[in-house]
Structures are given as C-alpha cells and as structure tokens.
GROMACS .gro file of C-alpha atoms in nm:
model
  383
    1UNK     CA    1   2.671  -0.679  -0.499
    2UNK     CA    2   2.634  -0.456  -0.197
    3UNK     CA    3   2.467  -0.701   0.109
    4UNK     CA    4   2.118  -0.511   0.224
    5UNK     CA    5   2.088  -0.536   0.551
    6UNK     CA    6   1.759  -0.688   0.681
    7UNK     CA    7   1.488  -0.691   0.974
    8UNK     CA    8   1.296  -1.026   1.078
    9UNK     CA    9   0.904  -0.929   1.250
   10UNK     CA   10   0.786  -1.145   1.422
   11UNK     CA   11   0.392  -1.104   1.550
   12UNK     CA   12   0.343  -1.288   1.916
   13UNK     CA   13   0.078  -1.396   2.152
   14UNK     CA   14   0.125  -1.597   2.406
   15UNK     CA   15   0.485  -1.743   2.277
   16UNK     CA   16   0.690  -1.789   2.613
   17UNK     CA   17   0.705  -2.106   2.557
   18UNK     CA   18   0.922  -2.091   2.207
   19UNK     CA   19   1.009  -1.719   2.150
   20UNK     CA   20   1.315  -1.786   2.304
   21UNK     CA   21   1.471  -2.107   2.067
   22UNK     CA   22   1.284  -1.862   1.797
   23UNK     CA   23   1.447  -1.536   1.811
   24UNK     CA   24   1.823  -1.735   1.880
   25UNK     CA   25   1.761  -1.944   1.527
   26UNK     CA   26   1.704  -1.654   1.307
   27UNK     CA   27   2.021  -1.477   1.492
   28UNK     CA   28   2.191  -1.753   1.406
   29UNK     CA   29   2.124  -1.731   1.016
   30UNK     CA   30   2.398  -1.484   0.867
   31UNK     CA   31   2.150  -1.302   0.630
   32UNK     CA   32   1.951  -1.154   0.970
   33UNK     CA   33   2.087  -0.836   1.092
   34UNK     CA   34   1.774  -0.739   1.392
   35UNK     CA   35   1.530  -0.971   1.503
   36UNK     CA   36   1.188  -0.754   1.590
   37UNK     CA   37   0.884  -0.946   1.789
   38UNK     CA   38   0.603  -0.770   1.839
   39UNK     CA   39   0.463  -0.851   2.123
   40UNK     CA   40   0.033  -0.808   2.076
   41UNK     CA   41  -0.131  -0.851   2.377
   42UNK     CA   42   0.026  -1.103   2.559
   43UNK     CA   43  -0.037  -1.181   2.927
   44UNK     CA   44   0.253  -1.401   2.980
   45UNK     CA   45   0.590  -1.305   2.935
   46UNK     CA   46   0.679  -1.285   2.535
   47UNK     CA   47   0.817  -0.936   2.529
   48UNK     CA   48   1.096  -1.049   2.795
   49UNK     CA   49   1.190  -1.384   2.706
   50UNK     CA   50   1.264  -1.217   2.328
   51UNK     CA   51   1.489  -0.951   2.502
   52UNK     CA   52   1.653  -1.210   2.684
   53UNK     CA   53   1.763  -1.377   2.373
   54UNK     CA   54   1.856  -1.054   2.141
   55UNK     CA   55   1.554  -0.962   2.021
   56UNK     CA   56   1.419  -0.636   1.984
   57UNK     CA   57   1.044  -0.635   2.197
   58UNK     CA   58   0.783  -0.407   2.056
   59UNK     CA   59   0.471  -0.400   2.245
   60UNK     CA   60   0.125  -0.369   2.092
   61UNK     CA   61  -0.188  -0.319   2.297
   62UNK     CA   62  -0.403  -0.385   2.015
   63UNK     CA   63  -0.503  -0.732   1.961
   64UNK     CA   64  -0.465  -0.867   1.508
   65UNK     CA   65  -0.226  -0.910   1.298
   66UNK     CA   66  -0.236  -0.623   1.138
   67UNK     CA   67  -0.168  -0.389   1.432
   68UNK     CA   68   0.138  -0.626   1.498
   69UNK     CA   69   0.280  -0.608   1.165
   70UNK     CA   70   0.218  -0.209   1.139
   71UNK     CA   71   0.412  -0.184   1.499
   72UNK     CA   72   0.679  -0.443   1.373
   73UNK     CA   73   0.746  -0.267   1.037
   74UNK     CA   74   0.762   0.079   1.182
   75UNK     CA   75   1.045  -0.072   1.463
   76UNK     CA   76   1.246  -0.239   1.212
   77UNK     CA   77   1.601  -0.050   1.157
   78UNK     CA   78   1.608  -0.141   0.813
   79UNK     CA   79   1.367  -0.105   0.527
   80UNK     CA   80   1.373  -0.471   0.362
   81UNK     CA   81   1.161  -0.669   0.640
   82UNK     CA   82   1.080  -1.038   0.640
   83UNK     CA   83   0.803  -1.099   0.817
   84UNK     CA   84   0.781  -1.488   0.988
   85UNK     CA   85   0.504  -1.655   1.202
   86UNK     CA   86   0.624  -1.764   1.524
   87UNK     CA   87   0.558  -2.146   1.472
   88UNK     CA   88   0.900  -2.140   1.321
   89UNK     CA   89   0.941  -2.522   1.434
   90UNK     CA   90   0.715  -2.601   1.121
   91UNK     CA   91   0.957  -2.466   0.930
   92UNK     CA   92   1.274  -2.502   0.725
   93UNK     CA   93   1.396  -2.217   0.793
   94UNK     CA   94   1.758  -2.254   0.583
   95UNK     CA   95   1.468  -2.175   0.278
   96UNK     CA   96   1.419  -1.875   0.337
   97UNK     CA   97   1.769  -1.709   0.248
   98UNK     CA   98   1.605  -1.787  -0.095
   99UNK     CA   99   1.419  -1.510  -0.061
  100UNK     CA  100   1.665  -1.297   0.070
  101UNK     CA  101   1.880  -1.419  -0.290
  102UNK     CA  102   1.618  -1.318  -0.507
  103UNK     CA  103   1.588  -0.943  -0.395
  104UNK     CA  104   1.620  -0.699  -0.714
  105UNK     CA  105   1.584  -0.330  -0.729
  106UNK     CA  106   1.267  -0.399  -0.929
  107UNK     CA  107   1.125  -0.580  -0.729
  108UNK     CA  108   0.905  -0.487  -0.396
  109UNK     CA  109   0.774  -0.834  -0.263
  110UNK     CA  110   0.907  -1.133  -0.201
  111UNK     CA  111   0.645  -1.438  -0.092
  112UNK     CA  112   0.706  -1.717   0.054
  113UNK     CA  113   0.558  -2.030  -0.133
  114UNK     CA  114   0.504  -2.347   0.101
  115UNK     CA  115   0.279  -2.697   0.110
  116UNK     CA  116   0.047  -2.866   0.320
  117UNK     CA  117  -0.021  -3.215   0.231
  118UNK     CA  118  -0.291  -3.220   0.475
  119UNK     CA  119  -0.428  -2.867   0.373
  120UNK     CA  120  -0.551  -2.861   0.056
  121UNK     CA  121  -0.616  -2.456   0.078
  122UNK     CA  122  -0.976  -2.377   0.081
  123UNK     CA  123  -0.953  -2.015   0.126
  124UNK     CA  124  -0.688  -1.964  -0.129
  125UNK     CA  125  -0.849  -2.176  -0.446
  126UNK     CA  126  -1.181  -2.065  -0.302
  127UNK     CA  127  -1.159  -1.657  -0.209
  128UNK     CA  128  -0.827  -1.549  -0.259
  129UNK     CA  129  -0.750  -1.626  -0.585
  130UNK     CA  130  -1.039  -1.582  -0.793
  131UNK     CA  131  -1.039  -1.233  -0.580
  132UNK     CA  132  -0.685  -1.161  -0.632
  133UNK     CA  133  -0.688  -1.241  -1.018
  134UNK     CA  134  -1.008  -1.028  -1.101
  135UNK     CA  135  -0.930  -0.705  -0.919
  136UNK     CA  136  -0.537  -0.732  -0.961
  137UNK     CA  137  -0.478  -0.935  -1.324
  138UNK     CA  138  -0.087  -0.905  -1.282
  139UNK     CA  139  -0.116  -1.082  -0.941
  140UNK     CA  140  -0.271  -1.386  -1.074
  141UNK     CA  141   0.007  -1.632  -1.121
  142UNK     CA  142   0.058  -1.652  -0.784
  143UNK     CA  143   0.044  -1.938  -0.622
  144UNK     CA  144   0.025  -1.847  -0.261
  145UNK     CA  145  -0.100  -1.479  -0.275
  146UNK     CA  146  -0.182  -1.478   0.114
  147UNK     CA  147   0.082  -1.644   0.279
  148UNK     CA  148   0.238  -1.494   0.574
  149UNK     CA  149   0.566  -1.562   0.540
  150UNK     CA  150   0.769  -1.297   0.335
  151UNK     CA  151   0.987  -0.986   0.273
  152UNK     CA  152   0.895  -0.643   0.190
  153UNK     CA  153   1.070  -0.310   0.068
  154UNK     CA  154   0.895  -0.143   0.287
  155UNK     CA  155   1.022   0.221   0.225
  156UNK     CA  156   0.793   0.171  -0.108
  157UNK     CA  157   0.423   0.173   0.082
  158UNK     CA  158   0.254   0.383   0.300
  159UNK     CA  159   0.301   0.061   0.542
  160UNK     CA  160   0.125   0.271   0.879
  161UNK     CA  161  -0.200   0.284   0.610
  162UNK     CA  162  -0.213  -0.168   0.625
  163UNK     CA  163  -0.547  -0.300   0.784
  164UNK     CA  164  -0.532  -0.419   1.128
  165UNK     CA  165  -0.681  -0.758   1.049
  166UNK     CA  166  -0.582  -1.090   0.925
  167UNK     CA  167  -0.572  -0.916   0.549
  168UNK     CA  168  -0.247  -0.714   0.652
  169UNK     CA  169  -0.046  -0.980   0.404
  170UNK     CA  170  -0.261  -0.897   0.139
  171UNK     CA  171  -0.258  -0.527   0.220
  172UNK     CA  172   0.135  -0.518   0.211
  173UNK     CA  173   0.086  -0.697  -0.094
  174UNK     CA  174  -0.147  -0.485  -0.332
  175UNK     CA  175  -0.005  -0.138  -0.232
  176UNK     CA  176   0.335  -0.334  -0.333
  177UNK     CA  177   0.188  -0.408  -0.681
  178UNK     CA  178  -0.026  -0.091  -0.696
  179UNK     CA  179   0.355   0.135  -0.623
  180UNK     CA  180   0.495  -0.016  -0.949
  181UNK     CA  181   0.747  -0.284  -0.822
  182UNK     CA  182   0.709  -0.644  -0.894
  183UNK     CA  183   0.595  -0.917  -0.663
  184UNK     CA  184   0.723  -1.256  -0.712
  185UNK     CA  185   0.722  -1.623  -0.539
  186UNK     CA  186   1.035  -1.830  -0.359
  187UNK     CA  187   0.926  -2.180  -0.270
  188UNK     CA  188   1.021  -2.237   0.097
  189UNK     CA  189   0.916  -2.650   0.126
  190UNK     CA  190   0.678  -2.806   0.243
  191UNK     CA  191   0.511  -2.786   0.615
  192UNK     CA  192   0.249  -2.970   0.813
  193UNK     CA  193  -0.022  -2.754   0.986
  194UNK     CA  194  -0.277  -2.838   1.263
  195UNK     CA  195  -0.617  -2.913   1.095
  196UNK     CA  196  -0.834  -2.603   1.128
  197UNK     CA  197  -1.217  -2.649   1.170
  198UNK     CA  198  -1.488  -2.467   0.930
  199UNK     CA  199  -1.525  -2.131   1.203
  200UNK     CA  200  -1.203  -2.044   1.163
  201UNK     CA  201  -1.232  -2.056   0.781
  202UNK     CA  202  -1.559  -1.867   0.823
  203UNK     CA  203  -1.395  -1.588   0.985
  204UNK     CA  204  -1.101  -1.557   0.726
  205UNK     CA  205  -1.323  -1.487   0.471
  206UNK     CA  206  -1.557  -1.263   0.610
  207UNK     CA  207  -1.213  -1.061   0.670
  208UNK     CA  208  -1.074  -1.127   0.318
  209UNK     CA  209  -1.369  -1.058   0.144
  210UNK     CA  210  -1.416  -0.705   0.303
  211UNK     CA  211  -1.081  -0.641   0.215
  212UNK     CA  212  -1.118  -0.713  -0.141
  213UNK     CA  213  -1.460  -0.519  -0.163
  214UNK     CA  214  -1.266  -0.195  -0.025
  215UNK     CA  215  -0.994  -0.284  -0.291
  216UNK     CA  216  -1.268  -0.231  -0.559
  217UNK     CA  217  -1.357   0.121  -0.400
  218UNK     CA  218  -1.030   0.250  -0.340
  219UNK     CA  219  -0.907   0.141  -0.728
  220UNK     CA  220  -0.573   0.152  -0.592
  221UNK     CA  221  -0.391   0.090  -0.905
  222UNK     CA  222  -0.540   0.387  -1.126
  223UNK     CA  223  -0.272   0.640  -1.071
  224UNK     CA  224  -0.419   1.040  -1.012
  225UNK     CA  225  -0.197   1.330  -1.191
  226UNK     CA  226  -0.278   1.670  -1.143
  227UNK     CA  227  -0.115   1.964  -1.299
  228UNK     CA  228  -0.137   2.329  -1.225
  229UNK     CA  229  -0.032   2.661  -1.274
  230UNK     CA  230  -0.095   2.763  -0.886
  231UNK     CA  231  -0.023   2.493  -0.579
  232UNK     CA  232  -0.323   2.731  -0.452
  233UNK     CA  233  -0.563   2.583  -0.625
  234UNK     CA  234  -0.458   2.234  -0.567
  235UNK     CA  235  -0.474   2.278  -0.198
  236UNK     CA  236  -0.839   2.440  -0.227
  237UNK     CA  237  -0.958   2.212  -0.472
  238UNK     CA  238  -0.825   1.841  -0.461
  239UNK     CA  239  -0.572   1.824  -0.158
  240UNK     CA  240  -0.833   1.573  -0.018
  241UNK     CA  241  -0.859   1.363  -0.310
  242UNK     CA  242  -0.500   1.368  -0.381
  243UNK     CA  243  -0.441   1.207   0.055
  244UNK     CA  244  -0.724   0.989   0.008
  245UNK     CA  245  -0.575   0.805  -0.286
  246UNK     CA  246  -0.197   0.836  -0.143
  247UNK     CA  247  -0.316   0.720   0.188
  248UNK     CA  248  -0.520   0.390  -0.008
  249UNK     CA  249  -0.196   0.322  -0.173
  250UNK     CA  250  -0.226   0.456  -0.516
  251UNK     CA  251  -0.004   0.615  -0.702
  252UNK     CA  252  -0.030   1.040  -0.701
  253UNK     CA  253   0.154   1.290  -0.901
  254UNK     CA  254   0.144   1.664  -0.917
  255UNK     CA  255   0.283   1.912  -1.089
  256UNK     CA  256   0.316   2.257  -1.043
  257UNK     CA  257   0.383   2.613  -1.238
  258UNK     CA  258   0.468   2.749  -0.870
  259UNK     CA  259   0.670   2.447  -0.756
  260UNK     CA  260   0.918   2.581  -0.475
  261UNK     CA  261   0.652   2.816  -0.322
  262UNK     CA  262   0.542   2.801   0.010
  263UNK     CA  263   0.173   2.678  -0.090
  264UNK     CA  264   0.405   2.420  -0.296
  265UNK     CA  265   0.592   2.332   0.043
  266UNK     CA  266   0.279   2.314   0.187
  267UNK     CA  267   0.154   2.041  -0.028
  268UNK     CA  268   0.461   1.850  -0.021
  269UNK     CA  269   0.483   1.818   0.338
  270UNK     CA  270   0.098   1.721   0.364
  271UNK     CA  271   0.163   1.416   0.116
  272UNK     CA  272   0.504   1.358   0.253
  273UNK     CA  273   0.379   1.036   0.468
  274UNK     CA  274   0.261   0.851   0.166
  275UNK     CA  275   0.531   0.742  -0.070
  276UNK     CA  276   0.329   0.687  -0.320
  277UNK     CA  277   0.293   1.064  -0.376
  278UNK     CA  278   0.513   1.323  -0.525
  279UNK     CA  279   0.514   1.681  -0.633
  280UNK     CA  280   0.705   1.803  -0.915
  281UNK     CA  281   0.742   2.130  -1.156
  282UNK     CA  282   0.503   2.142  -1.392
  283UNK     CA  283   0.810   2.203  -1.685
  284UNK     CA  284   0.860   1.817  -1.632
  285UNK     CA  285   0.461   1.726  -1.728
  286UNK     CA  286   0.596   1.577  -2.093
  287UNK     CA  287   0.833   1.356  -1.895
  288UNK     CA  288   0.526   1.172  -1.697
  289UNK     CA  289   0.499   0.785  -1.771
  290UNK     CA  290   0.277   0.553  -1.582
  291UNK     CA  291   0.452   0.369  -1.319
  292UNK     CA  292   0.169   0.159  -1.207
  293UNK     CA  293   0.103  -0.223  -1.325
  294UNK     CA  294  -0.206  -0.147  -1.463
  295UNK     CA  295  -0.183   0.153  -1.698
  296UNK     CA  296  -0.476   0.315  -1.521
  297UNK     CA  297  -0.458   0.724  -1.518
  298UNK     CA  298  -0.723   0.967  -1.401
  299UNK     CA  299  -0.633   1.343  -1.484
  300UNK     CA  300  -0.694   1.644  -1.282
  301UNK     CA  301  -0.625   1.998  -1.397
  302UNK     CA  302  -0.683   2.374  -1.319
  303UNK     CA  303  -0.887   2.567  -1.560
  304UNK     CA  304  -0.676   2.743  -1.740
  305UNK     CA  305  -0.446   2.456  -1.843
  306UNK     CA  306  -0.717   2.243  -1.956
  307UNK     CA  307  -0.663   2.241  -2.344
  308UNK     CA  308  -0.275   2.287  -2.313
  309UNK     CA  309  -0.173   2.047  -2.049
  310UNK     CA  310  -0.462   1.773  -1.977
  311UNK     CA  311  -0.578   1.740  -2.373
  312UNK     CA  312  -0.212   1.674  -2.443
  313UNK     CA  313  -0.078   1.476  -2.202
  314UNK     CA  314  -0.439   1.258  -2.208
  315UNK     CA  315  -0.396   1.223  -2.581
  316UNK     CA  316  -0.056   1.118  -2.560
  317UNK     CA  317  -0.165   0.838  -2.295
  318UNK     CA  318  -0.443   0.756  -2.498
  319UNK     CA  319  -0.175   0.669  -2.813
  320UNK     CA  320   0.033   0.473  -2.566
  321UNK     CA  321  -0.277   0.256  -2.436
  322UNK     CA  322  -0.320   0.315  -2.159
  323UNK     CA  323  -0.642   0.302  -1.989
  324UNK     CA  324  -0.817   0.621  -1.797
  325UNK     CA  325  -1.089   0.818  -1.699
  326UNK     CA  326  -1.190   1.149  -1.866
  327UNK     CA  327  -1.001   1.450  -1.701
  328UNK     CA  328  -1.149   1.636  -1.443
  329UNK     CA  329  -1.103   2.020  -1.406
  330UNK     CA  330  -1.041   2.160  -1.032
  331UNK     CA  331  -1.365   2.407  -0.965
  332UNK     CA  332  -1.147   2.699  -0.800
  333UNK     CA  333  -1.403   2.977  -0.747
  334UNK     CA  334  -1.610   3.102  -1.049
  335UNK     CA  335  -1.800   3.396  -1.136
  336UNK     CA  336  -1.891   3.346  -1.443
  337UNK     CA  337  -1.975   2.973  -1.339
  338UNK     CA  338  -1.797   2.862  -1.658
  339UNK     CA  339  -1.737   2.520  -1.491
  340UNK     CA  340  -2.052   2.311  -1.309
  341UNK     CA  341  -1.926   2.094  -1.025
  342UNK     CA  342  -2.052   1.742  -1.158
  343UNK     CA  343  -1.826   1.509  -0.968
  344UNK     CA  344  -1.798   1.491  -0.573
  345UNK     CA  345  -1.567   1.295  -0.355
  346UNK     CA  346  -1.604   1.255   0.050
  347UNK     CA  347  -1.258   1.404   0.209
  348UNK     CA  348  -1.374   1.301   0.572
  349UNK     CA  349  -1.102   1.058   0.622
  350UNK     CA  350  -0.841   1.332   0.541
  351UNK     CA  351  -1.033   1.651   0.635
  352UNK     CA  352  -0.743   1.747   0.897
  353UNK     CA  353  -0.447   1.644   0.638
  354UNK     CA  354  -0.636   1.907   0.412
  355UNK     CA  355  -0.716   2.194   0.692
  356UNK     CA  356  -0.333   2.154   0.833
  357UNK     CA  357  -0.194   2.220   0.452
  358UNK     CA  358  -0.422   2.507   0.438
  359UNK     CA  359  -0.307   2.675   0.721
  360UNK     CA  360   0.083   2.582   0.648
  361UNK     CA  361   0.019   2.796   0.340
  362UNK     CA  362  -0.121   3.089   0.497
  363UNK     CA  363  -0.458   3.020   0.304
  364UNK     CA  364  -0.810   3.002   0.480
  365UNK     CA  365  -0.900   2.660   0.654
  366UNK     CA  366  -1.214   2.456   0.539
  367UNK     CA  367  -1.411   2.187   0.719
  368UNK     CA  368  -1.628   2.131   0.399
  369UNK     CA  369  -1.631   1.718   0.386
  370UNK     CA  370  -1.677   1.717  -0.018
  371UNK     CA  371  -1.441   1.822  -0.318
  372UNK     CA  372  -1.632   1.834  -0.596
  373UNK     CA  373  -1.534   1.892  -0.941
  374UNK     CA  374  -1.641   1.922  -1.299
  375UNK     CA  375  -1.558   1.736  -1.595
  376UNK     CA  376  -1.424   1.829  -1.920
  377UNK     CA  377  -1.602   1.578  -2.129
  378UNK     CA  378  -1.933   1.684  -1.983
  379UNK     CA  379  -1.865   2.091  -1.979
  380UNK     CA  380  -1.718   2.033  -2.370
  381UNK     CA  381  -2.056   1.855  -2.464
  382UNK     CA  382  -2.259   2.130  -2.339
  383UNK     CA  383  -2.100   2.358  -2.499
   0.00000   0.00000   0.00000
C-alpha cells in the first residue's frame, strides 16, 4: 500500500524550554514527514527554538486551542494531520505509529486512547460521554471521545469552521462523524498527568457543555438535499440555509435541471469552502443515498418539482428507513400565493456568502436576514 504522507501540529505556549527535544523526536520517527507548531501567544521564544530544530513555526495571535489547531491544520502540507500536545515527555511516543497503521479510506478519525492511574476522568464519565452518546449514538463506544491526541483526514471537514476553545477535539471529531467516515480508537499506553484542581474542571465543562448544546441546534448529522429545475431559485430561496448547514458541518446536496449554468457556477463556488457540500445535475437525483451515520434527511424542493422529485425520492427514503423531516418547498415569488411561507431560518451568519453568490450570477443582491419557506405537509393539508 501506497505510504500517505503525514503532518504532526503541535499547539504551544510558553514551550522554550522543551519544543526543541520535541520537534527533533517526532523528526526522528520515520512515519513524520513535517513537523508544524503553532506557536499561540507566546512571549518567550517557541516559534524560534522550533525553527531551529526543523520545525515549521506558525504563529497565532489568538490565545485557545482551537485557534491553534485551526492555524496548525490550515499550515500542514499534507491532509492526514496528527495532532500531539507538547508534553510529549509523558508520552510513549513509539505508540502512536499505531495510529498511523490503522488509517483506511473509510475511515476519517483516528483517536488516541491513553490512561491515567491517578486520573480517574471526571469530565469524560461525567459530561462527555453521556453528551457524546445521546446527541451522536454511533460515537458512543468510545472510550476516550475528547482526547487530544490524534489524526485527522482533514480534507473531509470544513476544518477553518472548528471552535476556538478547548472543544476543538470534539469539533474535529463530530463534523468527522457527521461527513460519513468512521471514527475509531488506537490505545497509545498509559501516562501520568499532574493532578488538576476542581476550577480547571469547572471551566472544561462550562466549554464542553456549550459545545454540545450548539451541537443540538446545528443537528449536524441530518443531511439537507435540495433539487431544482433552476439554480435561480436556489440562490434566492435557500443559498443561506444550504452555507449555514455546510458551514456547521452537515452534509448538503443539490441538484440541479440547469447544472453547468452560470447561476449553477455561482452556487458551486459559494459552497466550495465547505466539503461537506456538493452540487450535482438533477438527472442523477435517483442515484442519491445517505452518506451520513445517522440516516437523517431533510428535503428541499422548488415548486414545480414537488410531486415528481421530493414525493419520490422522500418515499423511497422512507422504504429504506431512514429518518427525516417533511419536505419543504422553496417560496420563489408567488402571485397566486399558492405556497404560505410557514418555516423561517436566520441567514445572518452567512448573509455575505448569500449576497456574493447573488451578484456572481448576475441576479439582484438581498440583505433580508430570513429564508423562509413553506411546507408541503402543511400546504397539502389545507388543501
């Protein structure tokens, strides 16, 4: 088998003291092909001493881990990263070319199981878990869902999109399981961390439990398909949606009658930084399969293709078991106001991604901060 070549990040503060004996022992290991330390807000000399001894510095003003991984990940020269803390001394660090050996094409993730005899894991049996195994069911075998030490496909998540906090792991992790790829454990020994008192705990999971709340919000593993005749009426009616959940992580898929057209281009290039998203001709709509873990759809669809194209392919879903919410019909502009708007989402977040597609297709701009739709189920029980 081919040998994929690999990154190392590694997120520093204040390491002049060790970065040094730290970047030289992972250039010594013959799986590492760049060593990348990011180098978040030191004052003392990190970023030089890791040049000094071949690594690649990256500086990030921002203080958290999750800037730091962001700016590490978007350095790295290759797309499989491992990403290490910079106590490596705690470490055997011979273990983790397991990980490296258990890379597959399915799979996405690759975490990095350790022990603590004197840490018996509050946050993890506590928060983590329970958290992890009610929102994300296929996650919940893990044993270590939040450790810090692993190694990511990255080119499969939107990975500029992670939180800038201490829940960047679990970020990387969900959008991982959310994009359809698997995430599995390697164990990497056993270690023996400083005793942490109850603040610091008290801080993780005020951070961890926001994170999980947004999780809920976002429902980052219920895929969003669209099809339509026109890319037009995509880009007036659900552009916004369509970012929002790319941008979250989900998975997006649209199809179009016009696909190759410049409102098609358009559309494209807006979702083009989220690689969770993809455009194709609408001729390939019986081909569509859920790729996410959790057999979640929601359908979208113009108008005139409600009864040929989102009946169908919802019907067919709905044989296969898999679990969604009622379609949802674009409201393009209506005369005869033969479709209510009943549903509304808020577009701020992605209100320029939205205006700049507009104007790539020649089509008026809108600031409006709402797309709002109307459902099938309740238009069809009206009538």
């Amino acid at each position: 088998m081919t040998r994929l070549p690999l990154s190392v990040v590694v997120p520093a503060r204040n390491e002049a003291e060790t970065i040094e004996a730290v970047v030289r022992h992972l250039l010594s290991m013959d799986w590492v092909d760049e060593v990348v330390v990011v180098d978040n807000a030191s004052d003392d000399d990190t970023a030089k001493l890791a040049a000094v001894a071949g690594a690649k510095p990256v500086y990030e003003a921002q203080p958290g881990m999750g800037h730091a991984v962001r700016a590490g990940l978007a350095a790295a020269t290759h797309d499989w990263v491992m990403k290490v803390d910079a106590d490596l001394e705690k470490f055997n660090v011979k273990l983790f070319s397991e990980m490296v050996a258990a890379r597959e094409s399915h799979i996405g993730l690759v975490k990095g199981d350790w022990t603590d005899p004197k840490d018996n894991m509050p946050m993890t049996r506590l928060l983590v878990k329970p958290g992890i195994a009610w929102l994300f069911p296929g996650l919940s075998g893990l044993r270590s869902p939040n450790t810090g030490i692993y190694l990511v496909n990255r080119s499969l998540i939107a990975h500029q999109e992670i939180v800038g906090n201490y829940a960047a792991d679990l970020d990387i992790m969900v959008r991982v399981y959310a994009a359809g790829a698997e995430v599995i454990e390697v164990d990497i020994g056993r270690i023996e961390h400083d005793m942490r008192d109850v603040g610091h705990y008290n801080k993780m999971a005020e951070t961890i439990m926001g994170f999980l709340l947004d999780c809920k919000d976002t429902r980052i593993t219920e895929e969003l398909v669209v099809f339509a005749d026109k890319a037009r009426d995509v880009l007036e009616g659900c552009t916004g949606l369509c970012a929002l959940r790319a941008k979250s992580g989900a998975l997006v898929t649209v199809y179009l009658g016009d696909a190759g057209s410049k409102e098609a281009d358009a559309l494209q290039a807006a979702l083009a930084p989220w690689p969770t998203a993809r455009v194709l001709p609408l001729s390939e709509k019986d081909e569509f399969e859920p790729k996410g873990p959790e057999n979640r759809v929601q359908i979208i669809t113009t108008a005139p293709l409600v009864h040929t194209v989102a009946e169908d392919v919802a019907a067919r879903l709905v044989l296969q078991g898999v679990v969604g919410n009622a379609p949802l019909v674009i409201v393009p502009p209506d005369d005869q106001g033969a479709y209510v708007a009943d549903h509304g989402f808020d577009m701020t977040p992605v209100l320029d991604v939205k205006s700049s597609a507009l104007r790539d297709a020649g089509l008026p701009e809108t600031r409006q901060p709402r797309e709002v739709f109307s459902s099938l189920e309740n238009q069809e029980n009206k009538a």
